[in-house]
Structure formats: C-alpha cells, structure tokens
Amino acid sequence: MAVPLNLAVETEKAQALLQTFSTASLFASAGLGAFCFVADHFLTLPFIQHHLWLRALFDNTVHAIIGLWSWAIVIGLRKKSDFYEVILAGFLASVIDLDHFYMAGSLSIKAAVNLPHRPPLHCSTLIPALCFSLRLLMWACRLKDSWCSLPWMLFISLTSHHIRDGVRHGLWVCPFGNTAPISYWLYVTITATLPHLCSVLMYLTGTRDMISTKHGVAIDV
C-alpha cells in the first residue's frame, strides 16, 4: 500500500509543479511584463519628471504593484486572506525605499534621491540573508505552517525591487561593489519570470506542499 500512496503523492506534487506554468499564470506574467513597460514609460513623461515628489511617489507605487502582482502569480487569488498576502507583498516591495530618508537623515525628497551612497536595504546581498534569518526566526518561534511562505514573499518583494532599480544603478553586491546596469529588456524578462522561479524553488524546498495544504487545494498559478 505504501508504494501506491507514495506514487499518488509524487503525482500530485508533479501536477502542482506543472500548474506553476499554467496558461493563466503565463498570461499573468505577460501582463506583468507589459505593465512594467507601460509604467516605466509613463514615468518619463515631462509632468512626472518635473515634480520630484510625484515622480518618487509614482516610482514607489510601481514597485508596490510589481511586488503584489508577482506574489499573486505565485499563490493565486482564491480567498480573502490571499488578498491580504498580496497587499503585504506590495507593501514590502515599496517600504524599503524609506531607507533613502533614513540615510539622508531628512524627510527632504531632494536629499533622499541624491545620496552619495546607496542606502542599506538596497544591498542585494541582504536578500538571502534576510530571508534565511526570517526562516530561522520562524523556526525558533515555532510558527505554524501557515506562515511558511513569508520568507519567499520577502524574497520576491525585495528581488523585484532590486532588479528594477538595477536598470539605473546595477546591483549592489556587497562587499564586491556594483554590477553594470541591467539592460531594460532583461529587467522586464526577469520580473515576468521571477514568480515562476520562486514557485519552482518553493516546490524544491517543500514549501508549496505546505501552502497547498493551507489553501486547501493544489496551487494553480
């Protein structure tokens, strides 16, 4: 009996992985890439560029939308709690820009966008460190499996933000310095495919199984 049961479990896992690349998720990813293109070009309009606060606000909003859209592709939207999750992902993708004001030591938007060095949360080396630390903290606090996706949410929110910023500044890989700026279409491609990469990594680490149990169904994203 053990062999058929194990076979059924493995079959269910394989189906869940294949659903990661379902038609709906691929359309959602294409829409995400299109949104990046439209939003970034909207940012270049003169009336946006001539108002510093408006430009910063819109730029940060785009970060938030990319973060929540990416996480929505990963988990799907089936329950009310799913909407709370994607909103949290969007918040995480945008809130890290507050470190500009922290480093500037001022609420002046001009000072915040003209820093001599990049602010601390924009160091890409911190992403795996923060995600792993959060996972350890959750394990130490013995949080329920329903929280198991938090490190991955943090990963996709921060990574999407850093990749988009990388078009202008490259990635800050401490202690090695900055990479060359990321080409625009590479940024769009990475952003559109990042949710699927995240889903595969979650599958390989067993996180998707826990989330499927949490949602009551095999996740179809």
mmCIF file of N, CA, C and O in Angstrom, residues 97-149:
data_model
loop_
_atom_site.group_PDB
_atom_site.id
_atom_site.type_symbol
_atom_site.label_atom_id
_atom_site.label_comp_id
_atom_site.label_asym_id
_atom_site.label_seq_id
_atom_site.Cartn_x
_atom_site.Cartn_y
_atom_site.Cartn_z
ATOM 1 N N ASP A 97 12.144 51.615 0.334
ATOM 2 C CA ASP A 97 12.635 52.918 -0.128
ATOM 3 C C ASP A 97 12.717 53.940 0.998
ATOM 4 O O ASP A 97 13.314 55.014 0.825
ATOM 5 N N LEU A 98 12.128 53.617 2.154
ATOM 6 C CA LEU A 98 12.241 54.527 3.295
ATOM 7 C C LEU A 98 13.683 54.660 3.769
ATOM 8 O O LEU A 98 14.027 55.626 4.454
ATOM 9 N N ASP A 99 14.519 53.682 3.398
ATOM 10 C CA ASP A 99 15.919 53.787 3.831
ATOM 11 C C ASP A 99 16.639 54.949 3.146
ATOM 12 O O ASP A 99 17.688 55.390 3.608
ATOM 13 N N HIS A 100 16.065 55.466 2.060
ATOM 14 C CA HIS A 100 16.617 56.682 1.445
ATOM 15 C C HIS A 100 16.546 57.849 2.437
ATOM 16 O O HIS A 100 17.509 58.601 2.600
ATOM 17 N N PHE A 101 15.392 57.986 3.088
ATOM 18 C CA PHE A 101 15.211 59.070 4.052
ATOM 19 C C PHE A 101 16.050 58.822 5.305
ATOM 20 O O PHE A 101 16.578 59.760 5.902
ATOM 21 N N TYR A 102 16.162 57.550 5.681
ATOM 22 C CA TYR A 102 16.988 57.208 6.846
ATOM 23 C C TYR A 102 18.439 57.617 6.606
ATOM 24 O O TYR A 102 19.075 58.234 7.471
ATOM 25 N N MET A 103 18.955 57.290 5.428
ATOM 26 C CA MET A 103 20.350 57.607 5.136
ATOM 27 C C MET A 103 20.546 59.109 4.938
ATOM 28 O O MET A 103 21.594 59.657 5.297
ATOM 29 N N ALA A 104 19.526 59.771 4.396
ATOM 30 C CA ALA A 104 19.624 61.221 4.198
ATOM 31 C C ALA A 104 19.510 61.963 5.522
ATOM 32 O O ALA A 104 19.964 63.109 5.636
ATOM 33 N N GLY A 105 18.903 61.313 6.527
ATOM 34 C CA GLY A 105 18.700 61.964 7.813
ATOM 35 C C GLY A 105 17.738 63.122 7.716
ATOM 36 O O GLY A 105 17.790 64.072 8.498
ATOM 37 N N SER A 106 16.835 63.025 6.745
ATOM 38 C CA SER A 106 15.913 64.129 6.484
ATOM 39 C C SER A 106 14.704 63.605 5.725
ATOM 40 O O SER A 106 14.770 62.568 5.058
ATOM 41 N N LEU A 107 13.593 64.328 5.835
ATOM 42 C CA LEU A 107 12.405 63.999 5.057
ATOM 43 C C LEU A 107 12.398 64.728 3.716
ATOM 44 O O LEU A 107 11.412 64.659 2.977
ATOM 45 N N SER A 108 13.474 65.395 3.416
ATOM 46 C CA SER A 108 13.587 66.103 2.142
ATOM 47 C C SER A 108 13.714 65.094 1.005
ATOM 48 O O SER A 108 14.631 64.262 0.997
ATOM 49 N N ILE A 109 12.796 65.162 0.048
ATOM 50 C CA ILE A 109 12.846 64.237 -1.079
ATOM 51 C C ILE A 109 14.081 64.494 -1.934
ATOM 52 O O ILE A 109 14.673 63.556 -2.490
ATOM 53 N N LYS A 110 14.500 65.749 -2.004
ATOM 54 C CA LYS A 110 15.692 66.077 -2.788
ATOM 55 C C LYS A 110 16.928 65.429 -2.187
ATOM 56 O O LYS A 110 17.782 64.883 -2.902
ATOM 57 N N ALA A 111 17.028 65.469 -0.861
ATOM 58 C CA ALA A 111 18.164 64.832 -0.191
ATOM 59 C C ALA A 111 18.090 63.318 -0.317
ATOM 60 O O ALA A 111 19.106 62.639 -0.486
ATOM 61 N N ALA A 112 16.870 62.776 -0.269
ATOM 62 C CA ALA A 112 16.691 61.324 -0.298
ATOM 63 C C ALA A 112 17.069 60.712 -1.641
ATOM 64 O O ALA A 112 17.522 59.567 -1.697
ATOM 65 N N VAL A 113 16.876 61.469 -2.725
ATOM 66 C CA VAL A 113 17.175 60.912 -4.051
ATOM 67 C C VAL A 113 18.555 61.323 -4.563
ATOM 68 O O VAL A 113 18.940 60.953 -5.670
ATOM 69 N N ASN A 114 19.278 62.067 -3.754
ATOM 70 C CA ASN A 114 20.630 62.487 -4.154
ATOM 71 C C ASN A 114 21.646 62.076 -3.089
ATOM 72 O O ASN A 114 22.436 62.891 -2.613
ATOM 73 N N LEU A 115 21.621 60.811 -2.747
ATOM 74 C CA LEU A 115 22.526 60.295 -1.726
ATOM 75 C C LEU A 115 23.910 60.027 -2.316
ATOM 76 O O LEU A 115 24.035 59.635 -3.479
ATOM 77 N N PRO A 116 24.957 60.211 -1.515
ATOM 78 C CA PRO A 116 26.303 59.905 -2.012
ATOM 79 C C PRO A 116 26.552 58.404 -2.151
ATOM 80 O O PRO A 116 27.393 57.969 -2.931
ATOM 81 N N HIS A 117 25.816 57.606 -1.369
ATOM 82 C CA HIS A 117 25.945 56.151 -1.426
ATOM 83 C C HIS A 117 24.550 55.536 -1.421
ATOM 84 O O HIS A 117 23.576 56.168 -1.010
ATOM 85 N N ARG A 118 24.467 54.296 -1.844
ATOM 86 C CA ARG A 118 23.172 53.619 -1.845
ATOM 87 C C ARG A 118 22.786 53.237 -0.420
ATOM 88 O O ARG A 118 23.634 52.842 0.381
ATOM 89 N N PRO A 119 21.503 53.347 -0.090
ATOM 90 C CA PRO A 119 21.055 53.051 1.276
ATOM 91 C C PRO A 119 21.130 51.554 1.584
ATOM 92 O O PRO A 119 21.171 50.721 0.669
ATOM 93 N N PRO A 120 21.148 51.187 2.862
ATOM 94 C CA PRO A 120 21.464 49.811 3.269
ATOM 95 C C PRO A 120 20.538 48.730 2.720
ATOM 96 O O PRO A 120 21.010 47.648 2.349
ATOM 97 N N LEU A 121 19.234 48.980 2.670
ATOM 98 C CA LEU A 121 18.312 47.939 2.216
ATOM 99 C C LEU A 121 18.371 47.710 0.711
ATOM 100 O O LEU A 121 17.692 46.829 0.187
ATOM 101 N N HIS A 122 19.197 48.488 0.018
ATOM 102 C CA HIS A 122 19.367 48.296 -1.417
ATOM 103 C C HIS A 122 20.614 47.474 -1.729
ATOM 104 O O HIS A 122 21.039 47.395 -2.885
ATOM 105 N N CYS A 123 21.181 46.865 -0.700
ATOM 106 C CA CYS A 123 22.281 45.918 -0.889
ATOM 107 C C CYS A 123 21.677 44.550 -1.194
ATOM 108 O O CYS A 123 20.986 43.961 -0.354
ATOM 109 N N SER A 124 21.918 44.040 -2.386
ATOM 110 C CA SER A 124 21.289 42.789 -2.813
ATOM 111 C C SER A 124 21.781 41.584 -2.021
ATOM 112 O O SER A 124 21.088 40.560 -1.941
ATOM 113 N N THR A 125 22.955 41.689 -1.425
ATOM 114 C CA THR A 125 23.469 40.596 -0.602
ATOM 115 C C THR A 125 22.576 40.345 0.603
ATOM 116 O O THR A 125 22.545 39.232 1.148
ATOM 117 N N LEU A 126 21.842 41.369 1.024
ATOM 118 C CA LEU A 126 20.975 41.230 2.193
ATOM 119 C C LEU A 126 19.760 40.345 1.926
ATOM 120 O O LEU A 126 19.171 39.816 2.873
ATOM 121 N N ILE A 127 19.379 40.197 0.666
ATOM 122 C CA ILE A 127 18.141 39.469 0.372
ATOM 123 C C ILE A 127 18.192 38.032 0.891
ATOM 124 O O ILE A 127 17.323 37.629 1.674
ATOM 125 N N PRO A 128 19.179 37.216 0.487
ATOM 126 C CA PRO A 128 19.212 35.854 1.040
ATOM 127 C C PRO A 128 19.443 35.846 2.545
ATOM 128 O O PRO A 128 18.899 34.989 3.254
ATOM 129 N N ALA A 129 20.230 36.812 3.045
ATOM 130 C CA ALA A 129 20.499 36.863 4.486
ATOM 131 C C ALA A 129 19.216 37.147 5.271
ATOM 132 O O ALA A 129 18.933 36.494 6.288
ATOM 133 N N LEU A 130 18.414 38.102 4.802
ATOM 134 C CA LEU A 130 17.167 38.444 5.487
ATOM 135 C C LEU A 130 16.151 37.303 5.401
ATOM 136 O O LEU A 130 15.478 36.986 6.391
ATOM 137 N N CYS A 131 16.048 36.694 4.227
ATOM 138 C CA CYS A 131 15.085 35.601 4.050
ATOM 139 C C CYS A 131 15.451 34.404 4.923
ATOM 140 O O CYS A 131 14.586 33.794 5.563
ATOM 141 N N PHE A 132 16.739 34.073 4.957
ATOM 142 C CA PHE A 132 17.184 32.942 5.770
ATOM 143 C C PHE A 132 17.019 33.251 7.256
ATOM 144 O O PHE A 132 16.608 32.385 8.040
ATOM 145 N N SER A 133 17.312 34.488 7.643
ATOM 146 C CA SER A 133 17.148 34.884 9.048
ATOM 147 C C SER A 133 15.686 34.811 9.466
ATOM 148 O O SER A 133 15.367 34.371 10.580
ATOM 149 N N LEU A 134 14.791 35.236 8.575
ATOM 150 C CA LEU A 134 13.362 35.160 8.870
ATOM 151 C C LEU A 134 12.922 33.711 9.019
ATOM 152 O O LEU A 134 12.129 33.379 9.909
ATOM 153 N N ARG A 135 13.457 32.846 8.163
ATOM 154 C CA ARG A 135 13.115 31.418 8.261
ATOM 155 C C ARG A 135 13.591 30.839 9.588
ATOM 156 O O ARG A 135 12.864 30.070 10.239
ATOM 157 N N LEU A 136 14.785 31.197 10.007
ATOM 158 C CA LEU A 136 15.305 30.717 11.288
ATOM 159 C C LEU A 136 14.472 31.249 12.452
ATOM 160 O O LEU A 136 14.197 30.526 13.418
ATOM 161 N N LEU A 137 14.078 32.507 12.360
ATOM 162 C CA LEU A 137 13.254 33.106 13.408
ATOM 163 C C LEU A 137 11.910 32.393 13.513
ATOM 164 O O LEU A 137 11.425 32.118 14.622
ATOM 165 N N MET A 138 11.322 32.088 12.372
ATOM 166 C CA MET A 138 10.046 31.371 12.370
ATOM 167 C C MET A 138 10.196 29.983 12.977
ATOM 168 O O MET A 138 9.328 29.511 13.712
ATOM 169 N N TRP A 139 11.318 29.333 12.662
ATOM 170 C CA TRP A 139 11.570 28.002 13.231
ATOM 171 C C TRP A 139 11.773 28.095 14.739
ATOM 172 O O TRP A 139 11.235 27.283 15.497
ATOM 173 N N ALA A 140 12.528 29.108 15.176
ATOM 174 C CA ALA A 140 12.800 29.275 16.604
ATOM 175 C C ALA A 140 11.522 29.587 17.378
ATOM 176 O O ALA A 140 11.343 29.134 18.514
ATOM 177 N N CYS A 141 10.635 30.350 16.752
ATOM 178 C CA CYS A 141 9.375 30.716 17.406
ATOM 179 C C CYS A 141 8.286 29.664 17.192
ATOM 180 O O CYS A 141 7.169 29.822 17.699
ATOM 181 N N ARG A 142 8.618 28.631 16.409
ATOM 182 C CA ARG A 142 7.690 27.531 16.134
ATOM 183 C C ARG A 142 6.361 28.033 15.574
ATOM 184 O O ARG A 142 5.277 27.627 16.017
ATOM 185 N N LEU A 143 6.477 28.925 14.605
ATOM 186 C CA LEU A 143 5.270 29.443 13.968
ATOM 187 C C LEU A 143 4.621 28.358 13.121
ATOM 188 O O LEU A 143 5.282 27.444 12.633
ATOM 189 N N LYS A 144 3.333 28.473 12.920
ATOM 190 C CA LYS A 144 2.581 27.470 12.176
ATOM 191 C C LYS A 144 2.996 27.451 10.709
ATOM 192 O O LYS A 144 3.563 28.404 10.183
ATOM 193 N N ASP A 145 2.659 26.343 10.042
ATOM 194 C CA ASP A 145 2.988 26.202 8.625
ATOM 195 C C ASP A 145 2.323 27.271 7.769
ATOM 196 O O ASP A 145 2.764 27.544 6.656
ATOM 197 N N SER A 146 1.246 27.872 8.276
ATOM 198 C CA SER A 146 0.550 28.902 7.507
ATOM 199 C C SER A 146 1.429 30.130 7.275
ATOM 200 O O SER A 146 1.137 30.955 6.414
ATOM 201 N N TRP A 147 2.517 30.241 8.051
ATOM 202 C CA TRP A 147 3.446 31.361 7.891
ATOM 203 C C TRP A 147 4.645 30.988 7.019
ATOM 204 O O TRP A 147 5.534 31.808 6.817
ATOM 205 N N CYS A 148 4.666 29.771 6.501
ATOM 206 C CA CYS A 148 5.874 29.269 5.837
ATOM 207 C C CYS A 148 6.241 30.037 4.577
ATOM 208 O O CYS A 148 7.386 29.989 4.123
ATOM 209 N N SER A 149 5.287 30.747 3.994
ATOM 210 C CA SER A 149 5.565 31.452 2.740
ATOM 211 C C SER A 149 6.192 32.827 2.952
ATOM 212 O O SER A 149 6.624 33.461 1.984
#
